[in-house]
XYZ file of C-alpha atoms in Angstrom:
588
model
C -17.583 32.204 -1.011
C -14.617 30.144 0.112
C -12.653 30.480 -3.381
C -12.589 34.318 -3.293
C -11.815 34.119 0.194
C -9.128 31.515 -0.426
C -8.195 33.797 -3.585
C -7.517 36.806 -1.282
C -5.609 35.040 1.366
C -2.796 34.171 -1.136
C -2.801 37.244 -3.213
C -2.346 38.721 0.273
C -0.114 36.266 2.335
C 1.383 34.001 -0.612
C 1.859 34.896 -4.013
C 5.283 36.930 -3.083
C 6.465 33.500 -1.951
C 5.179 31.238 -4.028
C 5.191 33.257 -7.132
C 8.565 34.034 -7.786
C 9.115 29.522 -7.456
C 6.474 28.426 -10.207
C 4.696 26.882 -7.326
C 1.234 26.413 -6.863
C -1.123 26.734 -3.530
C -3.937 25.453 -2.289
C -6.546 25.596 0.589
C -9.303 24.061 2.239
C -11.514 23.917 4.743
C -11.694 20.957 7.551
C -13.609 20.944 10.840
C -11.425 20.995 13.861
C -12.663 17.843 15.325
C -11.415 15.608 12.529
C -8.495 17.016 12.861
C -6.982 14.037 15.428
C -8.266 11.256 13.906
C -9.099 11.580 10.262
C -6.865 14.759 8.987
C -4.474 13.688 6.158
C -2.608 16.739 6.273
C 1.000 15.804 7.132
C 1.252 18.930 9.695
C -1.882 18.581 11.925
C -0.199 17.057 15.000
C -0.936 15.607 17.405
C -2.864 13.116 15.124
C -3.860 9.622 15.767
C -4.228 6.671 13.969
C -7.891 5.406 14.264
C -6.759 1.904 12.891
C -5.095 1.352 15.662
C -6.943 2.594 18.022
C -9.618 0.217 17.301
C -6.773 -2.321 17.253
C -5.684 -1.842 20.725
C -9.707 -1.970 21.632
C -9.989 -5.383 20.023
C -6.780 -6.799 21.743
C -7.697 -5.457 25.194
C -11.290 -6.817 24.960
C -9.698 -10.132 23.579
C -7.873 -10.644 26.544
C -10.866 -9.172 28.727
C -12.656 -12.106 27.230
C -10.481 -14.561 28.184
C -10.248 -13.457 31.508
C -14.241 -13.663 31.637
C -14.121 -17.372 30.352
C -11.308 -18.701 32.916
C -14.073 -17.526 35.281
C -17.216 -18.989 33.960
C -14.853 -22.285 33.318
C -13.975 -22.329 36.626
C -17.155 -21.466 38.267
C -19.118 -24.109 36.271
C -16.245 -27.028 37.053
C -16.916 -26.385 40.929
C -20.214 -27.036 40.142
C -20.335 -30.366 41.948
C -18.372 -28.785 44.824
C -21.391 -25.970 44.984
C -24.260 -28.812 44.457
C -24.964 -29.841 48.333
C -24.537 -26.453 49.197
C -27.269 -25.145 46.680
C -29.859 -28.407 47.519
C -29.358 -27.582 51.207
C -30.511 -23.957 50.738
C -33.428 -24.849 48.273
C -34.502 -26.948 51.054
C -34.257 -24.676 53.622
C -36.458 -22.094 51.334
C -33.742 -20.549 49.156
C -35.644 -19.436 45.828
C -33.874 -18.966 42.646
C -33.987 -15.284 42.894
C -32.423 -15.752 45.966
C -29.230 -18.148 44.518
C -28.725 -16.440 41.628
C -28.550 -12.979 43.727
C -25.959 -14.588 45.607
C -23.602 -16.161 43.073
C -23.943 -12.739 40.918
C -23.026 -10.971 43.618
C -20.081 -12.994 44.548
C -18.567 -12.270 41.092
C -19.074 -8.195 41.343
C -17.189 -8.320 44.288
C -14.214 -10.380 42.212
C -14.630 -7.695 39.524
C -14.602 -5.166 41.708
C -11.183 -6.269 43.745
C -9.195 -7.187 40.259
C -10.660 -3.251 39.424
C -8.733 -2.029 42.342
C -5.996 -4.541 41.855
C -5.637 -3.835 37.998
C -5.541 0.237 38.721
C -2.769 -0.001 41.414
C -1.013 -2.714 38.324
C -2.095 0.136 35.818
C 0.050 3.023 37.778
C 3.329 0.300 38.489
C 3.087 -0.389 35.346
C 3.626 3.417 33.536
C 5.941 3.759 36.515
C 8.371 1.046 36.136
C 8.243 -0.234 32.361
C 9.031 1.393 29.173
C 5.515 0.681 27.931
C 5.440 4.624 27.545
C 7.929 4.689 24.873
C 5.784 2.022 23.332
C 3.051 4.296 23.099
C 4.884 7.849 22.592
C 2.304 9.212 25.316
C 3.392 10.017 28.993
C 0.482 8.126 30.298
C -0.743 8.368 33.721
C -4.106 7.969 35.767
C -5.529 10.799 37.431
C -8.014 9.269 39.559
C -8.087 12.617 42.451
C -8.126 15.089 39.537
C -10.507 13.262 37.249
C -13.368 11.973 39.228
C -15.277 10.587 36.494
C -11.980 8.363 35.360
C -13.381 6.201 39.018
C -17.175 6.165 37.614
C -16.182 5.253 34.345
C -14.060 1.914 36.294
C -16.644 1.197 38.315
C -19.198 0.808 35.365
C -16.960 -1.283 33.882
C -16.204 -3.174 36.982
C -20.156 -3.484 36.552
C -20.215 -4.720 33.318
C -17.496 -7.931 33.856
C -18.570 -8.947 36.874
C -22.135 -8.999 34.895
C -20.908 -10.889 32.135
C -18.563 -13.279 33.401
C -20.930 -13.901 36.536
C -24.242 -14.431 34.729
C -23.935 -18.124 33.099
C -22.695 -19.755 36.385
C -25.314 -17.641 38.322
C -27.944 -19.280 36.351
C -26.450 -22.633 35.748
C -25.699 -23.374 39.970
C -28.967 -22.297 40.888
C -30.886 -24.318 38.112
C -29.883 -27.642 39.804
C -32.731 -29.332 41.487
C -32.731 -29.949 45.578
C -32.383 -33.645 45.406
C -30.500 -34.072 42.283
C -28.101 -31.463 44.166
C -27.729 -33.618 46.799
C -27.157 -36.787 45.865
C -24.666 -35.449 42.911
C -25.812 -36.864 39.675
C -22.920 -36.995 37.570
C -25.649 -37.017 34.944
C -26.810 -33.371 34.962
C -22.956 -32.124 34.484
C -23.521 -32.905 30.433
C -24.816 -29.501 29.781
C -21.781 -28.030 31.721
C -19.459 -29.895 30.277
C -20.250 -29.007 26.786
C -20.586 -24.830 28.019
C -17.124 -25.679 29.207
C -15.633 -27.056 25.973
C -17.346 -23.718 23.712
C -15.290 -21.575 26.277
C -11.951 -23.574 26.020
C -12.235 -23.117 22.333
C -13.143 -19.532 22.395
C -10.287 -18.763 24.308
C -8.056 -20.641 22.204
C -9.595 -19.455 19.168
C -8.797 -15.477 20.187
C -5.419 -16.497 21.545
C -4.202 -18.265 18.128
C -5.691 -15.233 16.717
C -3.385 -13.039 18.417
C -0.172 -15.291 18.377
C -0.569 -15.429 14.498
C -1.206 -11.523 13.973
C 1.551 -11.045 16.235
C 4.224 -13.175 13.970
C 2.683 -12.050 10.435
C 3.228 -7.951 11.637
C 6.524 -9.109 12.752
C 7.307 -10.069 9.079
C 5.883 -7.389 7.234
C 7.789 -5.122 9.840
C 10.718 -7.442 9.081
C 10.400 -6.869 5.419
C 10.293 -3.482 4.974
C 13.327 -2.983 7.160
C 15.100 -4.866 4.474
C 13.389 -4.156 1.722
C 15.897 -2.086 -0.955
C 14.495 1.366 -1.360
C 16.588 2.094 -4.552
C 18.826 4.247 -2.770
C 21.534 4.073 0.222
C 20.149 4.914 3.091
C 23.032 3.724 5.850
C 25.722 6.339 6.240
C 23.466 9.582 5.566
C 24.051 11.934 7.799
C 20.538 15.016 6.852
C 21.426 18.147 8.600
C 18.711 20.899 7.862
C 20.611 24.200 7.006
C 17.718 26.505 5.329
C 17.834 30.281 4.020
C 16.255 31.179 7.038
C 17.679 32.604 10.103
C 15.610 32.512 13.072
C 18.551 32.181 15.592
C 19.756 36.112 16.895
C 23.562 36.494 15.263
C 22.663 33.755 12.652
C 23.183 34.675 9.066
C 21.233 33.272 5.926
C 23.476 30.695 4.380
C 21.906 28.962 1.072
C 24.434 31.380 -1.073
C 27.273 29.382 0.918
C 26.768 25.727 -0.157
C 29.743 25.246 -2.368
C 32.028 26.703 0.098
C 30.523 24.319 2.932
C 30.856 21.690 0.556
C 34.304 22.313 -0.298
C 35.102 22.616 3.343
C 33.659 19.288 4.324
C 35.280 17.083 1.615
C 38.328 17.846 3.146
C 37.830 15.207 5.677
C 38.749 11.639 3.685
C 35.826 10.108 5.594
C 32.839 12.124 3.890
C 32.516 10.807 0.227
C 30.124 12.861 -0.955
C 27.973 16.504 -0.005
C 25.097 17.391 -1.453
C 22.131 20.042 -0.647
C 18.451 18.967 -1.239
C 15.118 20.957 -0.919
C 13.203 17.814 -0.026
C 14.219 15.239 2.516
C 13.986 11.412 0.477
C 10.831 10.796 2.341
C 9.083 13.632 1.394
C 8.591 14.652 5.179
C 9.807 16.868 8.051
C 12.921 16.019 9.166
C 14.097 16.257 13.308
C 11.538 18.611 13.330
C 12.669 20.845 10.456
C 9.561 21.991 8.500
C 9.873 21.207 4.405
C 7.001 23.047 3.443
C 7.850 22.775 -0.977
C 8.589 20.721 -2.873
C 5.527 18.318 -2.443
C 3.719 16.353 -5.112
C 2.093 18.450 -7.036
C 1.224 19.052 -10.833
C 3.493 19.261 -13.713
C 3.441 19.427 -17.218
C 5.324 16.923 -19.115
C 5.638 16.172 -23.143
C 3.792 13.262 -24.102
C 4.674 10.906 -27.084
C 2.464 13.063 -29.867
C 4.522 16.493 -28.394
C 1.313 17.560 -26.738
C 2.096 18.938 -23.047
C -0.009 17.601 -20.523
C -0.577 18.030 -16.553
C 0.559 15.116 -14.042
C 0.896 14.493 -10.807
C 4.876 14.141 -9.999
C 7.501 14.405 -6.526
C 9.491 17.551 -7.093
C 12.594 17.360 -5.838
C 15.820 20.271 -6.013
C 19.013 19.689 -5.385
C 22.685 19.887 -6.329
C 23.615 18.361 -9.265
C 25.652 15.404 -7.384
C 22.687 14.565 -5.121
C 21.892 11.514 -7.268
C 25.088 10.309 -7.106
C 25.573 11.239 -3.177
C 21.924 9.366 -2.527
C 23.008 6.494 -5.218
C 20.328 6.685 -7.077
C 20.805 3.724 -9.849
C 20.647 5.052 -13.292
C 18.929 3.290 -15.854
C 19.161 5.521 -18.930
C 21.023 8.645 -20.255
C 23.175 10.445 -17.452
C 23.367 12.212 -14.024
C 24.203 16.046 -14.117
C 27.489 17.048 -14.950
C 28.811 20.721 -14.328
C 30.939 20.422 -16.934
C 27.975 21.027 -19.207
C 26.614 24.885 -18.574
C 23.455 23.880 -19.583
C 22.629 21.212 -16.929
C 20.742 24.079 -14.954
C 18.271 23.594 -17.125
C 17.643 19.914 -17.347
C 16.246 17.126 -15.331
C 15.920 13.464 -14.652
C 13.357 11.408 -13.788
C 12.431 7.903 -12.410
C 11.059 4.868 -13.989
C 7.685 5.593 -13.193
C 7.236 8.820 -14.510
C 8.348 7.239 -17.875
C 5.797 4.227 -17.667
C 3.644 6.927 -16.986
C 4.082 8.946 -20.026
C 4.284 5.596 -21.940
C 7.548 6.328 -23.061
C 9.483 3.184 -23.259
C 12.744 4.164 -24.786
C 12.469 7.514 -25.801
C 12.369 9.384 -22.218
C 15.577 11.272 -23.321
C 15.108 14.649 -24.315
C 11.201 14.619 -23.296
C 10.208 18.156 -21.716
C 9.335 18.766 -18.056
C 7.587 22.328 -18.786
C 10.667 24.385 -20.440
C 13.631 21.442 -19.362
C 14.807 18.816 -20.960
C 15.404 14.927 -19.645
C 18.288 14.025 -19.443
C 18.516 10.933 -17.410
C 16.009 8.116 -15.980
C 17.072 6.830 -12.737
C 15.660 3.655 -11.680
C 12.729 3.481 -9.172
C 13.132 4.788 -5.540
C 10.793 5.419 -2.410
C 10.695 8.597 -1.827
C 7.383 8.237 0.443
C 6.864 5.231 3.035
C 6.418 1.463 2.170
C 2.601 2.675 2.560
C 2.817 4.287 -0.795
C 3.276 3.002 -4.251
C 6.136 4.757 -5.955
C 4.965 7.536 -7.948
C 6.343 9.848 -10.591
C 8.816 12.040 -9.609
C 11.069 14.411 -11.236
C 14.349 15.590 -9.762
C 15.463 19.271 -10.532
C 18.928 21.243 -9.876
C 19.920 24.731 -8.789
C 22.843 26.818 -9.167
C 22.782 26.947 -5.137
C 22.823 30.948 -5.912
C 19.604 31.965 -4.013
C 21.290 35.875 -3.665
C 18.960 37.490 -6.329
C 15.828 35.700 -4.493
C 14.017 38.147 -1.933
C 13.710 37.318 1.719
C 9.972 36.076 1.581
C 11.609 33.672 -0.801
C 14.478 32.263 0.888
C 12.820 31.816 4.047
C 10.326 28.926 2.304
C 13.649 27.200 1.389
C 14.069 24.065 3.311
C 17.734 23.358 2.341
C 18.837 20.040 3.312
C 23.011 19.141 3.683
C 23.076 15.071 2.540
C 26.392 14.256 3.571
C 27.303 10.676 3.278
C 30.330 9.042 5.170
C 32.548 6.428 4.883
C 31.279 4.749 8.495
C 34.712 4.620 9.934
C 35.234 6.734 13.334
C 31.568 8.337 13.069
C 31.947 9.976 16.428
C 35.351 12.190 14.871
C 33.538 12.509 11.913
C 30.194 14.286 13.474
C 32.477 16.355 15.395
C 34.344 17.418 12.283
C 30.913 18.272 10.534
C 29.709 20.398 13.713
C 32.758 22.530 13.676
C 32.891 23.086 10.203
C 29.316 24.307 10.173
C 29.825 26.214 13.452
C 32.799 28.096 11.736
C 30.683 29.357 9.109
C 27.443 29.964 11.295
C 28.215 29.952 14.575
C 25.145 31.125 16.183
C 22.936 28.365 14.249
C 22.528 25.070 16.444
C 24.154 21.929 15.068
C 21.045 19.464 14.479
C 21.697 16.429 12.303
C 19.959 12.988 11.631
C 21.145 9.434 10.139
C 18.540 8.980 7.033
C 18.229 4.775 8.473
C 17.091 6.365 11.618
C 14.507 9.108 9.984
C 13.414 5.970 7.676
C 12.881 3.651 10.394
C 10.599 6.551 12.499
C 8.444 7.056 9.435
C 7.296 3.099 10.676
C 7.801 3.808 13.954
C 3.841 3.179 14.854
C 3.622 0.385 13.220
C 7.054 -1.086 15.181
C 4.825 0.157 18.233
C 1.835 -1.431 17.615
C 3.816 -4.798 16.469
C 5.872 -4.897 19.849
C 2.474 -3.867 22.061
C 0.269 -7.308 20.332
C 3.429 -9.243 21.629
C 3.009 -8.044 24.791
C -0.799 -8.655 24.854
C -0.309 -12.214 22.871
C 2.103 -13.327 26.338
C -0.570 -12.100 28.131
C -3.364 -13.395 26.604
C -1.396 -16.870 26.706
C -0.804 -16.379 30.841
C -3.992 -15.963 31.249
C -4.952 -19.145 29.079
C -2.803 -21.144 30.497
C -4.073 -20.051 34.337
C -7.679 -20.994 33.192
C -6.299 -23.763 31.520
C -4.844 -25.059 34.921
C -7.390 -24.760 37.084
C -9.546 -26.607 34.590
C -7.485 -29.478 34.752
C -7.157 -29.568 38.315
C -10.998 -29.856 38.649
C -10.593 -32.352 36.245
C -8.552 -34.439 37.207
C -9.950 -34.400 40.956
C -13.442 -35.367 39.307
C -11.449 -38.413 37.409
C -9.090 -39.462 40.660
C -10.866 -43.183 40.660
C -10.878 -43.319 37.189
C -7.338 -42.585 36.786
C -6.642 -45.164 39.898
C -8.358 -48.053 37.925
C -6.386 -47.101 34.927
C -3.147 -47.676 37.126
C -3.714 -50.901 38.425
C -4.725 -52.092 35.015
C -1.236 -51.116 33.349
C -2.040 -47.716 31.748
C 1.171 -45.710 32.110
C 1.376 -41.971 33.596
C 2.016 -40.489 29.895
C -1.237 -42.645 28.719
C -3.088 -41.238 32.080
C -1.894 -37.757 30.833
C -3.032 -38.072 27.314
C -6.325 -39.124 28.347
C -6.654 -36.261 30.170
C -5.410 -33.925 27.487
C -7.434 -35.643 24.573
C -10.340 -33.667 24.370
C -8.762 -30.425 25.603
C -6.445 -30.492 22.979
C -8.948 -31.423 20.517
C -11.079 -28.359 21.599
C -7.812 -26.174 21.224
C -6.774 -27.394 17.352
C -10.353 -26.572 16.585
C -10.288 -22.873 18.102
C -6.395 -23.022 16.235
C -8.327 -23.257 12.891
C -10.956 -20.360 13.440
C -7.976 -18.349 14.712
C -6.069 -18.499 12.603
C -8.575 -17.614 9.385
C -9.569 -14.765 11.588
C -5.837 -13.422 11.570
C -5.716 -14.174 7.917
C -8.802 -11.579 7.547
C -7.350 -9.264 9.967
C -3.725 -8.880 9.044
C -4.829 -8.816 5.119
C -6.945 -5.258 6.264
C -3.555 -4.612 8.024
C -1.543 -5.657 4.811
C -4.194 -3.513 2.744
C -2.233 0.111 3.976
C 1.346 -1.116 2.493
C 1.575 -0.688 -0.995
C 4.948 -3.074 -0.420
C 3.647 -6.394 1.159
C 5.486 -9.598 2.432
C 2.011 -11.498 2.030
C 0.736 -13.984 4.538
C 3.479 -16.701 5.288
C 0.772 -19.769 6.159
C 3.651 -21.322 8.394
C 2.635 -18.361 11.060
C -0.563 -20.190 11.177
C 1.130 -23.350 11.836
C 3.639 -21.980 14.260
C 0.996 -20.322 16.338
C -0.825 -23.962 16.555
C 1.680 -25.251 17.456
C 2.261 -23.206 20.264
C -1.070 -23.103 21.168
C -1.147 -26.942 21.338
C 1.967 -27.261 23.307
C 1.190 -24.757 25.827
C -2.076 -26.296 26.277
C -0.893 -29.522 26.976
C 1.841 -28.416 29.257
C -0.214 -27.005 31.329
C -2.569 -30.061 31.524
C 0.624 -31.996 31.633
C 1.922 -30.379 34.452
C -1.055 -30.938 36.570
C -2.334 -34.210 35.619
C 1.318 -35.449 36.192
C 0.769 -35.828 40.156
C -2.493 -37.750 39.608
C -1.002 -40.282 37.393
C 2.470 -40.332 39.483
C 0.029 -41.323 42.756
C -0.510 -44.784 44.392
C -3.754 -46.138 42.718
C -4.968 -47.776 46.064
C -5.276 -43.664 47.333
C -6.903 -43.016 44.212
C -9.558 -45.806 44.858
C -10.042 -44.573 48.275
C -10.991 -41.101 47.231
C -14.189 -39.634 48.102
């Protein structure tokens, strides 16, 4: 039975640390393969975020996609270059079989040179770009030491040269021998309108991506701004715990107020404090926290009855409010000038809506202490997280009487905050003040902005890699999109040559050419653009704090979508309309 067993382990392992606290422990039982992927346990790393991961799959097959579609476009416009060539072999006995064999095996052999190409790009690319830091994995392919990494690209070599290969196969050997040869403008309808479902496709995905690219870039925006309730610049968190794993290092938690004292003698620190919790409730420059989490606590409620919540616990000195600038809203911070501050505490805004409280929070118990003070609202736990009740405790910093087992589960913070002026002199100051009373003990330190901004620091990552694959999904548009309009225009030379010699202008020559393109590419703007609604509102969905969906994203990434699109029809069609008509009329 996994309670007695659980029972056992902390009677054993436990109690003699967590006894002596008040605190309460807890295990379970998870199987080790969800442990990557789906643990929500803050200390099983590595872990992965399978939100993402399916993210990254969806980008990588958009662009995939469009890749595939530039290739059946272009296939299926040199249709009528193809046509004599399949009537010719028809008549000389080529079956369908036969044709199709032939055009599906020209585009494995594409697929399988970009394959090659795309690995050798793969390995430049981890070599010579940063896209490593990007993904906080030294990435690398191992192609001689993992075999089955070269079966695994040739299957999927397979696969697009499969895909993108099979409508033209079929289409170019459908034609007839005679309509073949003598060109039939006629039988290009069907073509034509394949064509125009694969322009809008592709502009449909790369709206899609431009728009979820500039809505993550404002969310990511707004929480960098957002106001957290506390000061965050100037913070400098250096872990200095009870225990004392470095040989020659002493235990220093019954030291605070003399490392306190000893630091305020520089003008440019304003304010020390020591904390058991970092403000985000998480390990900080790899210093574990392990207490102080949420857990339950028993609180007065308005009839006097006591009953059990869920609350933040955090311990510190009694001027950490003031050093973190924590607002108060009601009553008062600690004050050593009253003995019995010890046992008080304050709490936030939510703990009191929580208790339905209103105005009477003051002098409320928190098991045997009183409230004293209500400090207004603060995250204490990512933008992912609503802000939750939390209660904020002090200590006489005397941890002397506790026993070793005790002090060693300490996770003593030093929240030192600084003016800002000469940081570098200041740091140094800090180090030797701390290496003066513990010289053996590394100097470790972190700016709380900096710990605050890592806590996002996947979703910056996964914001800056959809940029990358948005400017390559537009590339890649715009190369399909070229090509296109070169066939285009070449099937439209006399037409365009009649047009001159009547009066139309190059710009009118261009916008005829553009027309329908652009037509095709406002549609696939609108479908886009409701898919990255859908998409970045299941994004949106894991912030409890939320900028919402600007629609001017959706009418910035038309926008772009419609002048890249006829730019690059623009740019080609400019030469045909610039050329002497009487060529034009010539042209076979």
């Amino acid at each position: 039975d996994w309670a007695e067993v659980s029972q056992a382990f902390y009677d054993k392992h436990m109690k003699e640390r967590f006894g002596p606290r008040g605190l309460r422990w807890r295990s379970w039982l998870q199987p080790l393969a969800d442990v990557h992927l789906y643990s929500t346990v803050d200390d099983d790393e590595p872990r992965a975020n399978l939100y993402y991961l399916y993210a990254f799959a969806a980008v990588a097959l958009f662009i995939l996609l469009v890749a595939c579609i530039n290739y059946m476009n272009l296939a299926t416009a040199r249709s009528t270059k193809r046509a004599r060539e399949v009537g010719m072999r028809k008549i000389l006995g080529a079956g369908r079989g036969a044709l199709i064999a032939q055009f599906m095996c020209e585009s494995l052999l594409y697929a399988a040179i970009a394959t090659v190409l795309g690995l050798m790009l793969v390995e430049l690319v981890f070599y010579f770009t940063g896209i490593n830091n990007l993904l906080n994995k030294p990435l690398t392919l191992h192609l001689t030491q993992e075999p089955e990494l070269i079966a695994y690209a040739a299957l999927f070599s397979l696969g697009v040269g499969l895909l993108a290969g099979l409508y033209p196969a079929l289409y170019l050997s459908s034609w007839q021998p005679l309509t073949a040869l003598v060109g039939n403008k006629n039988s290009d309808n069907s073509s034509a309108r394949f064509r125009a479902t694969l322009v809008f496709t592709q502009f449909t995905i790369t709206v899609l991506v431009i728009a979820s690219a500039i809505l993550m870039m404002q969310q990511m925006r707004y929480v960098a701004n957002k106001d957290l309730g506390f000061e965050k610049t100037n913070k400098l968190i250096i872990p200095w715990d009870g225990y004392a794993p470095f040989e020659g290092s002493i235990g220093v938690l019954q030291q605070t107020e003399t490392i306190k004292n000893a630091l305020l003698q520089n003008p440019r620190i304003t304010g020390v404090a020591t904390s058991s919790r970092s403000i985000l409730g998480e390990s900080m420059i790899g210093i574990a926290q392990g207490a102080d989490i949420a857990g339950t606590t028993s609180v007065e409620s308005l009839n006097g009855s006591m009953e059990d919540i869920s609350a933040a616990r955090f311990v510190g000195s009694m001027d950490f409010p003031q050093v973190m600038q924590l607002q108060l809203a009601e009553g008062r911070y600690f004050d050593p000038s009253f003995g019995t501050d010890a046992a008080n505490v304050i709490v936030n805004e939510a703990l009191v809506r929580r208790m339905g409280w209103g105005d009477q929070a003051l002098g409320k118990k928190i098991g045997e202490k009183s409230v004293i003070g209500v400090v207004k609202d603060f995250n204490f736990a990512s933008l992912h997280q609503s802000i939750g009740p939390a209660v904020i405790h002090t200590n006489s910093g005397d941890y002397r009487q506790d026993t070793g087992a005790v002090r060693i589960i300490v996770p003593l913070n030093l929240v030192v905050s600084v003016s800002g002026e000469d940081l570098r002199d200041t740091i140094t100051f800090i180090e030797q003040t701390l290496r003066d009373i513990d010289p053996a003990r590394p100097f470790q330190f972190a700016f709380l902005d900096d710990l605050l901004d890592t806590s996002y620091q996947s979703e910056t990552n996964l914001m800056q890699l959809i940029g990358i694959f948005a400017t390559l999904c537009i590339f890649i548009s715009c190369l399909g999109l070229y090509g296109l309009a070169a066939f285009t225009t070449e099937q439209r030379t006399r037409e365009i040559g009649i047009r001159k010699v009547l009066g139309a202008s190059s710009w009118q020559i261009i916008a005829l050419l553009s027309r329908k393109v652009l037509d095709l590419v406002l549609a696939g703007a609108l479908l886009g653009s409701l898919l990255a609604w859908l998409a970045i509102n299941k994004w949106l969905s894991s912030f409890a704090y939320r900028a919402g969906i600007d629609p001017l994203a959706f009418v910035i990434a038309t926008l772009a979508a419609l002048a890249i699109a006829y730019a690059t029809i623009a740019l080609q069609s400019y030469k045909a309309a610039r050329g002497d008509p009487a060529q034009a009329l010539h042209y076979e």
